[in-house]
CSV table of C-alpha atoms in Angstrom, one decimal:
chain,number,residue,atom,x,y,z
R,621,MET,CA,75.9,-113.5,-36.2
R,622,SER,CA,79.7,-112.9,-35.8
R,623,ASP,CA,80.6,-115.3,-38.6
R,624,SER,CA,78.6,-113.3,-41.1
R,625,LEU,CA,80.2,-109.9,-40.2
R,626,HIS,CA,83.0,-108.5,-42.3
R,627,VAL,CA,85.0,-105.9,-40.3
R,628,GLY,CA,87.6,-103.6,-41.7
R,629,VAL,CA,90.3,-102.5,-39.2
R,630,ILE,CA,92.2,-99.4,-40.4
R,631,GLY,CA,95.7,-99.4,-39.0
R,632,ALA,CA,98.0,-102.3,-38.4
R,633,GLY,CA,99.9,-101.0,-35.4
R,634,ILE,CA,99.7,-103.0,-32.1
R,635,ILE,CA,96.2,-101.7,-31.4
R,636,GLY,CA,94.9,-102.6,-34.8
R,637,LEU,CA,96.5,-106.0,-34.7
R,638,ALA,CA,95.2,-106.9,-31.3
R,639,THR,CA,91.7,-105.7,-32.3
R,640,ALA,CA,91.8,-107.7,-35.5
R,641,LEU,CA,92.9,-110.8,-33.5
R,642,TRP,CA,90.0,-110.5,-31.0
R,643,LEU,CA,87.5,-110.0,-33.8
R,644,GLN,CA,88.9,-113.0,-35.7
R,645,ARG,CA,88.7,-115.1,-32.5
R,646,ALA,CA,85.0,-114.1,-32.2
R,647,GLY,CA,84.3,-115.5,-35.7
R,648,CYS,CA,84.4,-112.3,-37.7
R,649,ARG,CA,85.9,-112.0,-41.2
R,650,VAL,CA,88.5,-109.3,-40.8
R,651,THR,CA,90.5,-107.2,-43.2
R,652,LEU,CA,93.4,-105.0,-42.0
R,653,LEU,CA,94.4,-101.9,-44.0
R,654,ASP,CA,97.6,-100.0,-43.6
R,655,GLN,CA,100.2,-98.3,-45.9
R,656,GLN,CA,103.0,-99.8,-43.9
R,657,GLU,CA,103.9,-103.3,-42.9
R,658,PRO,CA,102.3,-104.4,-39.6
R,659,GLY,CA,103.9,-102.8,-36.6
R,660,GLU,CA,106.3,-100.7,-38.5
R,661,GLY,CA,104.8,-97.3,-37.5
R,662,THR,CA,104.9,-95.9,-34.0
R,663,SER,CA,104.3,-99.3,-32.5
R,664,SER,CA,107.9,-100.4,-33.4
R,665,GLY,CA,109.6,-97.6,-31.4
R,666,ASN,CA,108.2,-97.8,-27.9
R,667,ALA,CA,110.2,-98.7,-24.7
R,668,GLY,CA,108.8,-102.3,-24.9
R,669,VAL,CA,107.2,-102.1,-21.5
R,670,PHE,CA,103.9,-103.6,-20.4
R,671,ALA,CA,103.4,-100.9,-17.8
R,672,ASP,CA,101.1,-102.5,-15.2
R,673,TYR,CA,102.0,-99.5,-12.9
R,674,ALA,CA,100.5,-96.9,-15.3
R,675,ARG,CA,97.3,-96.1,-13.3
R,676,VAL,CA,97.8,-92.3,-12.7
R,677,PRO,CA,96.8,-89.9,-15.6
R,678,PHE,CA,99.4,-87.5,-16.8
R,679,ALA,CA,96.6,-84.9,-16.6
R,680,SER,CA,96.8,-83.9,-12.9
R,681,MET,CA,97.2,-80.7,-10.8
R,682,ALA,CA,100.7,-81.8,-9.9
R,683,GLN,CA,101.7,-82.0,-13.5
R,684,LEU,CA,99.9,-78.8,-14.4
R,685,LYS,CA,102.0,-76.9,-11.8
R,686,GLN,CA,105.2,-78.3,-13.2
R,687,LEU,CA,104.5,-77.4,-16.8
R,688,PRO,CA,105.8,-73.8,-16.9
R,689,SER,CA,109.2,-74.8,-15.4
R,690,GLN,CA,109.4,-77.9,-17.6
R,691,LEU,CA,108.7,-76.0,-20.8
R,692,LEU,CA,111.3,-73.3,-19.9
R,693,ASP,CA,114.0,-76.0,-19.2
R,694,ARG,CA,115.9,-77.1,-22.2
R,695,GLN,CA,117.0,-80.2,-20.3
R,696,SER,CA,113.3,-81.2,-19.6
R,697,PRO,CA,111.9,-84.3,-21.3
R,698,LEU,CA,108.9,-82.2,-22.3
R,699,SER,CA,108.9,-79.7,-25.2
R,700,ILE,CA,106.5,-78.1,-27.6
R,701,GLN,CA,107.3,-77.2,-31.2
R,702,ALA,CA,106.4,-73.5,-31.7
R,703,SER,CA,104.6,-74.1,-35.0
R,704,TYR,CA,102.4,-76.7,-33.3
R,705,LEU,CA,101.0,-74.4,-30.6
R,706,PRO,CA,97.9,-73.2,-32.5
R,707,ARG,CA,96.8,-76.8,-33.1
R,708,LEU,CA,97.6,-77.7,-29.5
R,709,LEU,CA,95.4,-74.9,-28.0
R,710,PRO,CA,92.1,-76.8,-27.9
R,711,PHE,CA,93.9,-79.8,-26.5
R,712,GLY,CA,95.5,-77.7,-23.9
R,713,LEU,CA,92.2,-76.2,-22.7
R,714,ARG,CA,90.8,-79.7,-22.3
R,715,PHE,CA,94.0,-80.8,-20.5
R,716,ILE,CA,93.6,-78.1,-17.9
R,717,LYS,CA,90.0,-79.1,-17.3
R,718,SER,CA,91.0,-82.8,-16.9
R,719,CYS,CA,93.5,-81.8,-14.2
R,720,GLY,CA,90.7,-80.9,-11.8
R,721,PRO,CA,90.5,-83.1,-8.7
R,722,GLU,CA,87.2,-84.8,-9.6
R,723,GLN,CA,88.3,-85.4,-13.2
R,724,PHE,CA,91.7,-86.7,-12.1
R,725,LEU,CA,90.2,-89.2,-9.7
R,726,ALA,CA,87.8,-90.4,-12.3
R,727,GLY,CA,90.8,-90.9,-14.6
R,728,CYS,CA,92.6,-92.9,-12.0
R,729,ARG,CA,89.6,-95.2,-11.6
R,730,ALA,CA,89.3,-95.6,-15.4
R,731,MET,CA,93.0,-96.4,-15.9
R,732,ALA,CA,93.0,-98.9,-13.0
R,733,GLN,CA,89.9,-100.5,-14.5
R,734,LEU,CA,91.7,-101.1,-17.8
R,735,GLN,CA,94.7,-102.6,-15.9
R,736,ARG,CA,92.5,-105.3,-14.2
R,737,THR,CA,92.5,-107.6,-17.2
R,738,THR,CA,95.6,-106.7,-19.1
R,739,LEU,CA,97.6,-109.7,-18.0
R,740,HIS,CA,94.8,-112.1,-18.7
R,741,ASP,CA,94.0,-110.5,-22.1
R,742,ASP,CA,97.7,-110.4,-23.1
R,743,HIS,CA,98.1,-114.1,-22.3
R,744,ILE,CA,95.2,-115.1,-24.5
R,745,LEU,CA,96.9,-113.4,-27.5
R,746,LEU,CA,100.4,-114.5,-26.6
R,747,ASP,CA,99.2,-118.1,-26.3
R,748,ALA,CA,97.4,-118.0,-29.6
R,749,THR,CA,100.3,-116.4,-31.5
R,750,HIS,CA,103.0,-118.4,-29.8
R,751,ALA,CA,104.8,-115.2,-28.8
R,752,HIS,CA,105.7,-115.8,-25.2
R,753,ASP,CA,109.4,-116.2,-26.2
R,754,LEU,CA,109.4,-112.4,-26.9
R,755,ILE,CA,108.2,-111.5,-23.4
R,756,ARG,CA,110.3,-111.2,-20.2
R,757,HIS,CA,108.9,-111.3,-16.7
R,758,LYS,CA,111.6,-109.6,-14.7
R,759,GLY,CA,109.9,-106.5,-13.3
R,760,ALA,CA,111.1,-102.9,-13.8
R,761,LEU,CA,113.0,-100.3,-11.8
R,762,ALA,CA,111.9,-96.7,-11.4
R,763,LEU,CA,114.7,-94.5,-9.9
R,764,CYS,CA,114.9,-91.0,-8.5
R,765,SER,CA,117.8,-88.6,-8.6
R,766,THR,CA,117.6,-87.4,-4.9
R,767,GLU,CA,116.3,-88.7,-1.6
R,768,GLN,CA,114.0,-85.6,-1.5
R,769,GLY,CA,112.6,-86.5,-4.9
R,770,LEU,CA,112.1,-90.1,-3.8
R,771,GLN,CA,110.3,-89.1,-0.6
R,772,GLN,CA,108.0,-86.8,-2.7
R,773,ALA,CA,107.3,-89.7,-5.0
R,774,ARG,CA,106.5,-92.0,-2.1
R,775,GLN,CA,104.0,-89.6,-0.7
R,776,GLY,CA,102.6,-88.7,-4.1
R,777,HIS,CA,102.2,-90.8,-7.3
R,778,LEU,CA,103.8,-94.0,-5.9
R,779,LYS,CA,101.4,-94.0,-3.0
R,780,LEU,CA,98.5,-93.5,-5.3
R,781,ARG,CA,99.6,-96.2,-7.6
R,782,ALA,CA,99.8,-98.7,-4.7
R,783,GLU,CA,96.3,-97.7,-3.7
R,784,LEU,CA,95.1,-98.4,-7.2
R,785,GLY,CA,96.4,-101.9,-7.1
R,786,THR,CA,100.1,-101.7,-8.3
R,787,GLU,CA,102.5,-103.9,-6.4
R,788,ILE,CA,105.5,-101.8,-5.3
R,789,VAL,CA,108.7,-102.6,-3.5
R,790,MET,CA,110.7,-99.7,-2.2
R,791,LEU,CA,114.5,-99.9,-2.8
R,792,SER,CA,117.4,-98.1,-1.3
R,793,ARG,CA,120.3,-96.9,-3.5
R,794,ARG,CA,122.3,-100.0,-2.7
R,795,GLU,CA,119.4,-102.4,-3.3
R,796,ALA,CA,118.8,-100.9,-6.7
R,797,ALA,CA,122.5,-101.1,-7.6
R,798,ASP,CA,122.5,-104.8,-6.5
R,799,LEU,CA,119.7,-105.5,-8.9
R,800,GLU,CA,121.4,-103.7,-11.8
R,801,PRO,CA,125.1,-103.4,-11.3
R,802,ALA,CA,125.7,-101.9,-14.8
R,803,LEU,CA,123.9,-98.7,-13.8
R,804,GLY,CA,125.9,-95.5,-13.1
R,805,ASP,CA,125.7,-93.7,-9.7
R,806,PHE,CA,123.0,-91.2,-10.7
R,807,HIS,CA,120.2,-92.2,-8.3
R,808,ALA,CA,119.2,-92.2,-4.6
R,809,GLY,CA,117.0,-95.3,-4.9
R,810,GLY,CA,113.5,-95.9,-6.1
R,811,VAL,CA,111.0,-98.7,-6.6
R,812,TYR,CA,110.8,-102.1,-8.1
R,813,TYR,CA,107.6,-103.1,-9.9
R,814,PRO,CA,107.8,-106.9,-9.7
R,815,ASN,CA,104.8,-107.6,-12.1
R,816,THR,CA,106.0,-105.5,-15.0
R,817,ARG,CA,106.8,-107.3,-18.2
R,818,PHE,CA,108.6,-106.2,-21.3
R,819,THR,CA,109.2,-107.4,-24.9
R,820,VAL,CA,112.6,-107.8,-26.4
R,821,SER,CA,111.2,-106.6,-29.7
R,822,PRO,CA,108.0,-104.6,-30.2
R,823,LEU,CA,108.3,-105.1,-34.0
R,824,ALA,CA,108.8,-108.8,-33.7
R,825,LEU,CA,105.7,-109.0,-31.5
R,826,SER,CA,103.6,-107.1,-34.0
R,827,ARG,CA,104.9,-109.4,-36.8
R,828,ARG,CA,104.0,-112.5,-34.8
R,829,TYR,CA,100.5,-111.2,-34.3
R,830,ALA,CA,100.2,-110.4,-38.0
R,831,ALA,CA,101.5,-113.8,-39.1
R,832,HIS,CA,98.9,-115.5,-36.9
R,833,PHE,CA,96.1,-113.2,-38.2
R,834,ILE,CA,97.0,-114.1,-41.9
R,835,LEU,CA,97.5,-117.8,-41.2
R,836,ASN,CA,93.9,-117.9,-39.8
R,837,GLY,CA,92.3,-116.3,-42.8
R,838,GLY,CA,92.7,-112.6,-42.1
R,839,ARG,CA,93.3,-110.3,-45.1
R,840,LEU,CA,96.0,-107.6,-45.0
R,841,ILE,CA,95.9,-104.9,-47.7
R,842,ARG,CA,98.8,-102.5,-48.0
R,843,THR,CA,97.0,-99.3,-48.9
R,844,LYS,CA,95.8,-96.0,-47.4
R,845,ALA,CA,92.1,-95.6,-46.4
R,846,ASN,CA,91.3,-92.3,-48.2
R,847,ARG,CA,87.6,-91.9,-47.4
R,848,LEU,CA,85.0,-93.6,-45.2
R,849,SER,CA,81.4,-93.5,-46.3
R,850,PRO,CA,79.0,-95.1,-43.8
R,851,GLU,CA,75.7,-96.3,-45.2
R,852,PRO,CA,72.6,-97.7,-43.5
R,853,GLN,CA,73.6,-101.3,-44.1
R,854,SER,CA,77.3,-101.2,-44.6
R,855,CYS,CA,80.4,-98.9,-44.6
R,856,LEU,CA,82.3,-98.1,-47.8
R,857,VAL,CA,86.1,-97.5,-47.6
R,858,ASN,CA,87.9,-95.9,-50.5
R,859,ALA,CA,91.4,-97.4,-50.4
R,860,GLY,CA,93.8,-96.6,-53.1
R,861,ASP,CA,92.1,-97.5,-56.4
R,862,GLN,CA,89.4,-99.7,-54.9
R,863,ASP,CA,86.2,-99.4,-52.9
R,864,LEU,CA,85.9,-101.9,-50.1
R,865,ARG,CA,82.6,-102.6,-48.3
R,866,PHE,CA,82.4,-103.8,-44.7
R,867,ASP,CA,79.6,-104.4,-42.2
R,868,HIS,CA,81.7,-102.4,-39.6
R,869,ILE,CA,85.0,-100.6,-39.5
R,870,VAL,CA,87.3,-99.9,-36.6
R,871,ILE,CA,89.7,-96.9,-36.8
R,872,CYS,CA,93.0,-97.7,-35.2
R,873,SER,CA,95.3,-95.2,-37.0
R,874,GLY,CA,97.0,-93.4,-34.2
R,875,VAL,CA,97.4,-89.6,-34.8
R,876,ALA,CA,95.8,-89.9,-38.2
R,877,SER,CA,92.6,-91.1,-36.6
R,878,ALA,CA,91.5,-87.5,-35.7
R,879,ASN,CA,91.3,-86.5,-39.3
R,880,MET,CA,89.2,-89.6,-40.1
R,881,THR,CA,86.7,-89.0,-37.4
R,882,ALA,CA,86.5,-85.3,-38.1
R,883,ALA,CA,85.5,-86.1,-41.7
R,884,LEU,CA,82.6,-88.1,-40.2
R,885,GLY,CA,81.6,-85.1,-38.0
R,886,ALA,CA,83.2,-86.1,-34.7
R,887,HIS,CA,86.0,-83.8,-33.6
R,888,ILE,CA,88.1,-85.6,-31.0
R,889,PRO,CA,91.0,-83.7,-29.4
R,890,LEU,CA,94.1,-85.7,-30.2
R,891,ALA,CA,97.7,-84.5,-30.1
R,892,SER,CA,100.8,-85.7,-31.8
R,893,GLU,CA,103.2,-86.4,-28.9
R,894,ARG,CA,106.5,-87.5,-30.4
R,895,GLY,CA,108.8,-89.9,-28.7
R,896,TYR,CA,112.4,-90.7,-29.5
R,897,HIS,CA,114.6,-93.7,-29.1
R,898,LEU,CA,118.3,-94.6,-29.5
R,899,MET,CA,119.6,-98.1,-29.9
R,900,LEU,CA,122.8,-98.7,-28.1
R,901,ASP,CA,125.5,-101.4,-28.5
R,902,ASP,CA,125.0,-103.7,-25.6
R,903,SER,CA,128.3,-105.7,-26.0
R,904,ASP,CA,129.6,-104.4,-22.7
R,905,ILE,CA,126.3,-103.8,-20.9
R,906,THR,CA,124.2,-106.3,-19.0
R,907,LEU,CA,120.7,-105.1,-18.0
R,908,GLN,CA,118.1,-107.5,-16.8
R,909,ARG,CA,115.0,-105.3,-17.0
R,910,PRO,CA,113.7,-101.9,-18.0
R,911,ILE,CA,114.9,-99.0,-15.9
R,912,VAL,CA,113.3,-95.6,-15.9
R,913,TRP,CA,114.9,-92.5,-14.5
R,914,LEU,CA,111.8,-90.7,-13.2
R,915,ASP,CA,113.3,-87.2,-13.2
R,916,LYS,CA,114.1,-87.5,-16.9
R,917,ALA,CA,111.2,-89.8,-18.0
R,918,THR,CA,113.7,-91.9,-19.9
R,919,PHE,CA,113.8,-95.7,-20.1
R,920,LEU,CA,116.6,-98.2,-20.7
R,921,THR,CA,115.3,-101.5,-22.0
R,922,PRO,CA,117.4,-104.5,-22.9
R,923,MET,CA,116.2,-105.8,-26.3
R,924,GLN,CA,117.3,-108.3,-29.0
R,925,ASP,CA,119.3,-105.8,-30.9
R,926,GLY,CA,120.8,-103.7,-28.1
R,927,ILE,CA,119.8,-101.4,-25.3
R,928,ARG,CA,116.9,-99.1,-26.2
R,929,VAL,CA,116.9,-95.6,-24.7
R,930,ALA,CA,113.3,-94.3,-25.1
R,931,GLY,CA,111.3,-91.4,-23.8
R,932,THR,CA,110.7,-87.6,-24.0
R,933,ALA,CA,107.4,-86.0,-24.9
R,934,GLU,CA,107.6,-83.5,-27.8
R,935,PHE,CA,104.3,-82.1,-28.9
R,936,ALA,CA,105.0,-81.4,-32.6
R,937,HIS,CA,103.6,-82.1,-36.1
R,938,ASP,CA,104.0,-85.8,-36.8
R,939,THR,CA,105.5,-85.0,-40.2
R,940,ALA,CA,108.2,-82.6,-38.8
R,941,PRO,CA,111.8,-83.7,-39.1
R,942,PRO,CA,113.5,-85.1,-36.0
R,943,ASN,CA,114.7,-82.6,-33.5
R,944,PRO,CA,118.4,-83.2,-33.0
R,945,ALA,CA,118.2,-81.5,-29.5
R,946,ARG,CA,115.8,-84.2,-28.3
R,947,SER,CA,118.1,-87.0,-29.4
R,948,ALA,CA,121.1,-85.3,-27.9
R,949,LEU,CA,119.3,-85.0,-24.6
R,950,MET,CA,118.5,-88.7,-24.6
R,951,ARG,CA,122.1,-89.5,-25.4
R,952,GLN,CA,123.3,-87.3,-22.5
R,953,THR,CA,120.7,-89.0,-20.1
R,954,ALA,CA,121.8,-92.5,-21.2
R,955,GLN,CA,125.4,-91.6,-20.6
R,956,THR,CA,124.5,-90.5,-17.0
R,957,MET,CA,122.4,-93.6,-16.4
R,958,LEU,CA,125.1,-96.0,-17.6
R,959,GLY,CA,128.2,-94.1,-16.4
R,960,HIS,CA,129.6,-94.2,-20.0
R,961,MET,CA,128.2,-93.9,-23.5
R,962,PRO,CA,128.1,-97.0,-25.7
R,963,ASN,CA,128.0,-96.7,-29.5
R,964,VAL,CA,124.7,-95.5,-30.9
R,965,LEU,CA,123.5,-98.0,-33.5
R,966,SER,CA,120.4,-96.2,-34.7
R,967,SER,CA,117.8,-93.5,-33.8
R,968,TRP,CA,114.1,-93.2,-34.3
R,969,VAL,CA,111.2,-90.8,-33.8
R,970,GLY,CA,107.5,-91.5,-33.9
R,971,SER,CA,104.2,-89.8,-32.9
R,972,ARG,CA,102.1,-91.1,-30.1
R,973,PRO,CA,98.3,-90.3,-30.3
R,974,SER,CA,97.6,-88.6,-27.0
R,975,THR,CA,94.3,-87.3,-25.4
R,976,PRO,CA,94.0,-84.4,-23.0
R,977,ASP,CA,92.6,-86.6,-20.2
R,978,SER,CA,95.3,-89.4,-20.7
R,979,LEU,CA,92.6,-92.0,-21.5
R,980,PRO,CA,92.3,-93.9,-24.8
R,981,VAL,CA,89.3,-93.4,-27.1
R,982,ILE,CA,87.5,-96.8,-27.4
R,983,GLY,CA,84.0,-97.3,-28.6
R,984,ARG,CA,81.4,-96.4,-31.3
R,985,LEU,CA,81.7,-93.1,-33.0
R,986,PRO,CA,78.7,-90.9,-32.0
R,987,GLY,CA,76.1,-90.7,-34.8
R,988,GLN,CA,77.5,-93.7,-36.5
R,989,GLN,CA,76.2,-97.3,-36.2
R,990,ARG,CA,79.0,-99.0,-38.1
R,991,VAL,CA,82.1,-97.0,-37.2
R,992,TRP,CA,84.2,-97.9,-34.1
R,993,VAL,CA,87.4,-96.3,-32.8
R,994,ALA,CA,90.4,-97.5,-30.8
R,995,PHE,CA,93.2,-94.9,-30.6
R,996,GLY,CA,94.6,-92.2,-28.3
R,997,HIS,CA,96.6,-94.6,-26.0
R,998,GLY,CA,99.6,-92.2,-25.7
R,999,HIS,CA,102.4,-94.0,-24.0
R,1000,LEU,CA,100.3,-97.1,-23.3
R,1001,GLY,CA,99.6,-98.6,-26.7
R,1002,LEU,CA,101.5,-101.8,-26.0
R,1003,THR,CA,100.2,-102.0,-22.4
R,1004,LEU,CA,96.6,-101.6,-23.3
R,1005,SER,CA,96.5,-103.2,-26.8
R,1006,SER,CA,94.9,-106.6,-25.8
R,1007,VAL,CA,92.3,-105.2,-23.4
R,1008,THR,CA,91.4,-102.6,-26.1
R,1009,GLY,CA,90.9,-105.2,-28.7
R,1010,ARG,CA,88.7,-107.3,-26.5
R,1011,LEU,CA,86.5,-104.3,-25.5
R,1012,ILE,CA,86.0,-103.3,-29.1
R,1013,SER,CA,85.3,-106.9,-30.2
R,1014,GLU,CA,82.7,-107.6,-27.4
R,1015,SER,CA,81.0,-104.2,-27.9
R,1016,LEU,CA,80.8,-104.5,-31.7
R,1017,LEU,CA,79.3,-108.0,-31.5
R,1018,ALA,CA,76.9,-106.8,-28.8
R,1019,GLY,CA,75.8,-104.0,-31.1
R,1020,ARG,CA,76.4,-101.4,-28.4
R,1021,GLU,CA,79.1,-100.0,-26.1
R,1022,LEU,CA,79.3,-102.2,-23.1
R,1023,PRO,CA,79.0,-100.4,-19.7
R,1024,GLU,CA,82.7,-101.0,-18.9
R,1025,ILE,CA,83.7,-99.1,-22.0
R,1026,ALA,CA,81.9,-95.9,-20.9
R,1027,PRO,CA,85.0,-94.0,-19.5
R,1028,TYR,CA,86.8,-94.3,-22.8
R,1029,SER,CA,83.9,-93.6,-25.2
R,1030,PRO,CA,84.5,-90.9,-27.8
R,1031,SER,CA,81.1,-89.4,-26.8
R,1032,ARG,CA,82.9,-87.9,-23.7
R,1033,PHE,CA,84.4,-85.4,-26.1
R,1034,THR,CA,81.7,-84.9,-28.8
R,1035,SER,CA,78.7,-84.7,-26.5
R,1036,SER,CA,80.2,-82.2,-24.1
R,1037,THR,CA,81.1,-79.8,-26.9
R,1038,GLY,CA,77.9,-80.0,-28.8
R,1039,THR,CA,79.7,-81.3,-31.8
R,1040,ARG,CA,77.4,-82.4,-34.6
R,1041,THR,CA,77.8,-85.9,-35.8
R,1042,ARG,CA,76.5,-87.4,-39.0
R,1043,THR,CA,74.1,-90.3,-39.1
R,1044,PRO,CA,74.6,-93.0,-41.6
């Protein structure tokens, strides 16, 4: 019975918090473990967008063809740290395989399937935590530099997104400027996503979730989970100077999750894909909604404490110092998008946990009856947090991976490579 289950959730980012809330709603006793305060890791630094339009995997033949030129272009939003290349090689080989037409279409279907209930699942958690005041329903703009680029997008990924269920409104240059007069003259038009939402503070949202979790009996322990020891009837977690015993555990630790699962015999390809953001003084800027410059993969999002410039994809060690060139590129992009450069209030860098097929890893760890995983969401942690938590909760209580979770199961990696997994 759910009220007799004690579940340990490792990681108090937005995925771990949403998972803990769903398990708590189902009647489980839940303990969250994290070295940091809730939401203060990578979850605090995203663009704040609930990206309902994100239904096309990054892993595609179109993207594969662009990679050489992107990696050679210092102005590209994509870069790879040289010392990270050896660790990225297995990931890269799987990425190439995932770009095949059959795999790409399967990825599209899987991403669209996750998006079907995100709005409903989000509302359940937002209602419960009284967090609707942190959410804005004003859509989002996606703009292209040239008319040629816009036409290519219309015939390519925008058309595919529409076929997968995204509501899209095409905009001319003038129509986009009318919606956001503060923007500079850098674009030829683009699209408006009317159903896209955003949060004015990803960190405040995480804190609201955490406060509700604790108020309703959840336990939060500020410590690192050092070692997991699954047993036939329970799972032991060595955390700091104590051993904690749970009926089940759920690993939601972002890029650190790969080491945890590897220690249990399951080697899941996960890359550290670093994103950067700058916070700009918004005293003379009025933006109504997130704006993304598609050519630069850079967002401007109006938030409580300024305009957040977020983006780039830097494959690098998560412990490496920030790359000044990445921040400088974002500053240059923001200046072009706004037509001038406001004061920079702060800067940030964090590592997204990314998979080679662009799909999250959600399900039970192969060979383990009591270890579940929820990580690898890449750019979509906020967007897919609620649906991920629900899928984990329902599957855990059912004692098996539900059919709808199959495309995201960790077994898609471990079984295909013949990786040995330990049994409890």
